[in-house]
GROMACS .gro file of C-alpha atoms in nm:
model
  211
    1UNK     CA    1   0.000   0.000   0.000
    2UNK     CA    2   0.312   0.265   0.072
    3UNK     CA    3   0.435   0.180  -0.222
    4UNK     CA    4   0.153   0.232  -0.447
    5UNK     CA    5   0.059   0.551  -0.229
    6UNK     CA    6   0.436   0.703  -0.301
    7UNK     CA    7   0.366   0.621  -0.645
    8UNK     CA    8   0.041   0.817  -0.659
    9UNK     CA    9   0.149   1.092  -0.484
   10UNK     CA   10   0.519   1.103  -0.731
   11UNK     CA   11   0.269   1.081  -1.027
   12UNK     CA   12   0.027   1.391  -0.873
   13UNK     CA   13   0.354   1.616  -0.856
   14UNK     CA   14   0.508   1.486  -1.173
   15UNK     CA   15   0.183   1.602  -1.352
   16UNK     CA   16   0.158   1.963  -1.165
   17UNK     CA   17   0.528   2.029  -1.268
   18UNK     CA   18   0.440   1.971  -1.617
   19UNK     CA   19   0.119   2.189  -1.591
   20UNK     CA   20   0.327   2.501  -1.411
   21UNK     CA   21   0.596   2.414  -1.694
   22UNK     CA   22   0.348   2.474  -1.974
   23UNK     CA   23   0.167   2.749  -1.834
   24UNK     CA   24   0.526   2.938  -1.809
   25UNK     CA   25   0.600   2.877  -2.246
   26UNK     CA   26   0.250   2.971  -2.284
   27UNK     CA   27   0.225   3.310  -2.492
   28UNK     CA   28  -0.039   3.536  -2.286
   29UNK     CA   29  -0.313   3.692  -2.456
   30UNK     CA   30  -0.178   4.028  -2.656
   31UNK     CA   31  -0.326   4.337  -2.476
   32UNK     CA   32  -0.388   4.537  -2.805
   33UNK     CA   33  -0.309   4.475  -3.185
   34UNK     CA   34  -0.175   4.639  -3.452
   35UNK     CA   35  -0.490   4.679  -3.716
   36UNK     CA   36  -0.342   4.725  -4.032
   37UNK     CA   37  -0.571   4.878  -4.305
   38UNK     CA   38  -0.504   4.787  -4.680
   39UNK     CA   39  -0.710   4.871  -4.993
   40UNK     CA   40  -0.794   4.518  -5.015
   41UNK     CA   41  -0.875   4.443  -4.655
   42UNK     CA   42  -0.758   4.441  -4.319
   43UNK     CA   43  -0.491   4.268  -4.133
   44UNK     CA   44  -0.480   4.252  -3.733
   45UNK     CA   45  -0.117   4.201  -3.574
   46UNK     CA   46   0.004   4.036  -3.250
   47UNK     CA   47   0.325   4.188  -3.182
   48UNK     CA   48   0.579   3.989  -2.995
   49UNK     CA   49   0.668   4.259  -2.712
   50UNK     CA   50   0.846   3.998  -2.520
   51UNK     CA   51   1.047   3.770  -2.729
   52UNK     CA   52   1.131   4.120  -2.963
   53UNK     CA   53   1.060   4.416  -2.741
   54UNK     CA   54   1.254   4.666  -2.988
   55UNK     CA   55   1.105   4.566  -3.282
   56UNK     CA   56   0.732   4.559  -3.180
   57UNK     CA   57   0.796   4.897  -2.974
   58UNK     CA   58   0.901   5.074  -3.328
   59UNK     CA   59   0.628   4.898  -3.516
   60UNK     CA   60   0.370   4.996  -3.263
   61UNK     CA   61   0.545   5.380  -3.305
   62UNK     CA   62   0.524   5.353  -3.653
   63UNK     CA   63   0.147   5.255  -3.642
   64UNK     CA   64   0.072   5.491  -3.420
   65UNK     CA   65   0.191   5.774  -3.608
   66UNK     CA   66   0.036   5.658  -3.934
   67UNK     CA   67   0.437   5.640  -4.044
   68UNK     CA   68   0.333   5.349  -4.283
   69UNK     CA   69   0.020   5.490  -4.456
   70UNK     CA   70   0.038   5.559  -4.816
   71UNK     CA   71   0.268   5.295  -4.891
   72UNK     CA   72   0.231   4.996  -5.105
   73UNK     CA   73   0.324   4.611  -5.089
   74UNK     CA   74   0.678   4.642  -5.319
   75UNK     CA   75   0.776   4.264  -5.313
   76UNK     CA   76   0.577   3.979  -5.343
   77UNK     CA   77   0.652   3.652  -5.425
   78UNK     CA   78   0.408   3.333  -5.399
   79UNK     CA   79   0.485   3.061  -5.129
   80UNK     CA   80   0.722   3.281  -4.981
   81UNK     CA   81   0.639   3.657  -4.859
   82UNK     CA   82   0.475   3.932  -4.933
   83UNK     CA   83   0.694   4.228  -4.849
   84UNK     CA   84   0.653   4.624  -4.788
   85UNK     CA   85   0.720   4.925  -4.544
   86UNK     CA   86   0.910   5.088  -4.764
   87UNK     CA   87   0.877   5.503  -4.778
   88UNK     CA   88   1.005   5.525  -5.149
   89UNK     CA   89   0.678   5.346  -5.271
   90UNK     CA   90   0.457   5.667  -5.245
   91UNK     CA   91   0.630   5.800  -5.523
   92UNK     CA   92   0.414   5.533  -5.803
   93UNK     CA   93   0.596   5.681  -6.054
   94UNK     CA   94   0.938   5.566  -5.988
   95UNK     CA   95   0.952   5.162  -5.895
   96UNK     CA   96   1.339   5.172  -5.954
   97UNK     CA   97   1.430   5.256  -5.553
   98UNK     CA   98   1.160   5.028  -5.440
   99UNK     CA   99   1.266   4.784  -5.144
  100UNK     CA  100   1.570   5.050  -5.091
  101UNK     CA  101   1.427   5.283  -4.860
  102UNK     CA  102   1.348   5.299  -4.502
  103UNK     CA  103   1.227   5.483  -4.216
  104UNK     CA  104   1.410   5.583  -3.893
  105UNK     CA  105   1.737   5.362  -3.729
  106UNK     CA  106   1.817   5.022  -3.817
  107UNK     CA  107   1.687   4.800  -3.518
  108UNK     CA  108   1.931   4.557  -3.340
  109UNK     CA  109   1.853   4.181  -3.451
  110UNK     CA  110   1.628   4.011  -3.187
  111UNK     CA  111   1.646   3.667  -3.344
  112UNK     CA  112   1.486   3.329  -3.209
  113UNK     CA  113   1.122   3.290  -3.296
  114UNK     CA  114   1.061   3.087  -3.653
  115UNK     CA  115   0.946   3.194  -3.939
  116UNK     CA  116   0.610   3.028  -3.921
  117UNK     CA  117   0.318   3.054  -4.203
  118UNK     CA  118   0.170   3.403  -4.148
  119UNK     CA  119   0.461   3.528  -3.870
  120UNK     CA  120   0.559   3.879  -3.954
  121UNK     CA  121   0.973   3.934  -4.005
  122UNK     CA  122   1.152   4.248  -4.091
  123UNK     CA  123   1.360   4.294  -4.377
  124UNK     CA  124   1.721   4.395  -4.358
  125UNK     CA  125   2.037   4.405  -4.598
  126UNK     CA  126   2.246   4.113  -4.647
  127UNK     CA  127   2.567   4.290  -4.758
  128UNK     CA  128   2.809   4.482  -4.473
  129UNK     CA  129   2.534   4.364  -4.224
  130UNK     CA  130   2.739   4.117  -3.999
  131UNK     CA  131   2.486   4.191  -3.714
  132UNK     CA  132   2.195   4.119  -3.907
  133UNK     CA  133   2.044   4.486  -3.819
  134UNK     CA  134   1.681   4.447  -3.935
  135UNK     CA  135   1.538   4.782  -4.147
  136UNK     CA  136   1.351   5.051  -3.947
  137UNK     CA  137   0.987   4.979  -4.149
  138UNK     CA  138   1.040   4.706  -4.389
  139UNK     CA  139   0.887   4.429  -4.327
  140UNK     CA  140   0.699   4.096  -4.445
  141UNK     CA  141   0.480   3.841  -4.385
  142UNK     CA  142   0.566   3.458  -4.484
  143UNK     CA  143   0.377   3.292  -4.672
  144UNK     CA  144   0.498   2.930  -4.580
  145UNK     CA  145   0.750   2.780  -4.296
  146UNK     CA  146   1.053   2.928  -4.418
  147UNK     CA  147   1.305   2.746  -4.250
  148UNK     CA  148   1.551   2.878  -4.448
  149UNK     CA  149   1.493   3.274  -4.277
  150UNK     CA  150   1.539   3.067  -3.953
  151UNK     CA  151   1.843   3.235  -3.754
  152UNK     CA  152   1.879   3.525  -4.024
  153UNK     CA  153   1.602   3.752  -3.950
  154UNK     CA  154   1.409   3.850  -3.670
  155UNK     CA  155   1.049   3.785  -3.644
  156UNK     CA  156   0.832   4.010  -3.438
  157UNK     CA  157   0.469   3.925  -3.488
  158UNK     CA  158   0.200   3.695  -3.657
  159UNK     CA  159  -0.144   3.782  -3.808
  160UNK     CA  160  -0.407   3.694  -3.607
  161UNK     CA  161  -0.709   3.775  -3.868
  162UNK     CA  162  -0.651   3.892  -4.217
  163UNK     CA  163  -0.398   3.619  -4.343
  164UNK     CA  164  -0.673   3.590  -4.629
  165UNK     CA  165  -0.597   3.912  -4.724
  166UNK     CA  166  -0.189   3.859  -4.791
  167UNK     CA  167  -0.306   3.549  -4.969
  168UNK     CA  168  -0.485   3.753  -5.201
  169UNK     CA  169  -0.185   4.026  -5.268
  170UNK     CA  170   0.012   3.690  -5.323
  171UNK     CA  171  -0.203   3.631  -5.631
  172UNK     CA  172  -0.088   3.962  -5.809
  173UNK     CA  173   0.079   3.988  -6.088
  174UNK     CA  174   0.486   4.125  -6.096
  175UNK     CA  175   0.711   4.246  -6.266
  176UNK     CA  176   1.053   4.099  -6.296
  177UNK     CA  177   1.142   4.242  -6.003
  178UNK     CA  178   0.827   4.077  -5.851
  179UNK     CA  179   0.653   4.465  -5.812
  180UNK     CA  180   0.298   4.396  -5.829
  181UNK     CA  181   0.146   4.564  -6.117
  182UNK     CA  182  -0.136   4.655  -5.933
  183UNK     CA  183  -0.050   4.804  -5.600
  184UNK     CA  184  -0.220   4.719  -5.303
  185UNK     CA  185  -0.155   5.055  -5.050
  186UNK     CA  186  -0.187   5.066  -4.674
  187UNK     CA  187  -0.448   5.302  -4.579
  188UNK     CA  188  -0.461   5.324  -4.213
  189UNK     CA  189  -0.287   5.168  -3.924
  190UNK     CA  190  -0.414   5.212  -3.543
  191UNK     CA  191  -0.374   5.043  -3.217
  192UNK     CA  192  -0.678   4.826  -3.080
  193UNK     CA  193  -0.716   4.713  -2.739
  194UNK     CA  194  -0.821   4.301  -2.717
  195UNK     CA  195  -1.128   4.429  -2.638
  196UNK     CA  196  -1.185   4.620  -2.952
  197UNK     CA  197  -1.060   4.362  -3.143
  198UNK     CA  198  -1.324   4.110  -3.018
  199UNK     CA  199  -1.576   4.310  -3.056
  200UNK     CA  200  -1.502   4.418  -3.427
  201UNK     CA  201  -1.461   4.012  -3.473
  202UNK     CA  202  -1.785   3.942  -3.306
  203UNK     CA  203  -1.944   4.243  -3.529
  204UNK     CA  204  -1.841   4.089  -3.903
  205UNK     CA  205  -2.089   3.837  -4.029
  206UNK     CA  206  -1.977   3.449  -3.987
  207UNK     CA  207  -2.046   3.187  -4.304
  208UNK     CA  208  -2.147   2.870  -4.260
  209UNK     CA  209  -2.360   2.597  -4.448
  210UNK     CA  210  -2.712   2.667  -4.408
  211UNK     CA  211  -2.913   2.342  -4.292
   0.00000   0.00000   0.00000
């Protein structure tokens, strides 16, 4: 009986130390998201404040201040990302300095988190870049597990709602340079509490198969 009480009682705190184990590499609930406004549809944002606290603090700065408005997706290319952030876009005329431009310092690399389907990464040069600095604004969203990106880029976020929408600026048609033809601009970009956010997701109509 001792022996197959110790074992209960081994088992019980076996068990709680892997509950209190997962409950610590659990990601907690985002307090507010980036909503991301495009002239195709909208994309909500969970920033990762904790595993990259530089990177979502300028990305929340940047959406804040509207720094990103006005500019269109530059780069896309199916099964892989679909890329933008770029300042030198607003100028439609000119698509030669396209993916060259920036906004504000180059952000120290914050590198760990894979790039998952639908994670958000920032761009950065790959020549005279030994510490991988990642681009003030530029940034992308992936399209597929890129394993290859793995321990060259940072990634700072992953669409929570909208990854419909990137699907469909996937679909356009490039250049050589893989410019979309058509551009697809980002109108607006604001901060929503959780809150918000579930109500605005409770608010848009649901499909289903009608019985």
């Amino acid at each position: 009986m001792r022996k197959i009480t110790t074992t209960k009682i081994l088992l019980v705190i076996l068990a709680l130390a892997v509950m209190i184990g997962c409950s610590k590499e659990a990601k907690a609930p985002a307090d507010e998201y980036i909503k991301m406004e495009t002239s195709v549809g909208t994309i909500f944002i969970d920033l990762y404040e904790a595993e990259a606290p530089l990177h979502a603090a300028n990305y929340k700065k940047l959406a804040e201040e509207g720094s990103l408005e006005g500019i269109y997706f530059h780069r896309v290319i199916p099964g892989f990302v679909v890329q933008g952030g770029d300042p030198n876009t607003r100028d439609n005329d000119d698509r030669s300095d396209d993916g060259h431009g920036g906004i504000g310092e180059r952000i120290p690399a914050e590198i760990g988190q894979p790039h998952l389907r639908g994670t958000l990464g920032a761009a950065r040069t790959g020549q005279g870049n030994p510490e991988k600095l990642s681009s003030g604004s530029q940034f992308y969203f992936c399209l597929a597990r890129l394993t290859q990106l793995d321990g060259g880029y940072t990634v700072f976020g992953n669409v929570v709602e909208g990854m419909d929408v990137v699907d469909e600026i996937a679909k356009l048609e490039r250049d050589p340079a893989d410019n979309p033809l058509e551009s697809v601009t980002i109108l607006k970009t604001s901060m929503v509490s959780s809150e918000d956010y579930q109500k605005e997701s409770m608010s848009r109509p649901s499909f289903g198969l009608a019985l």
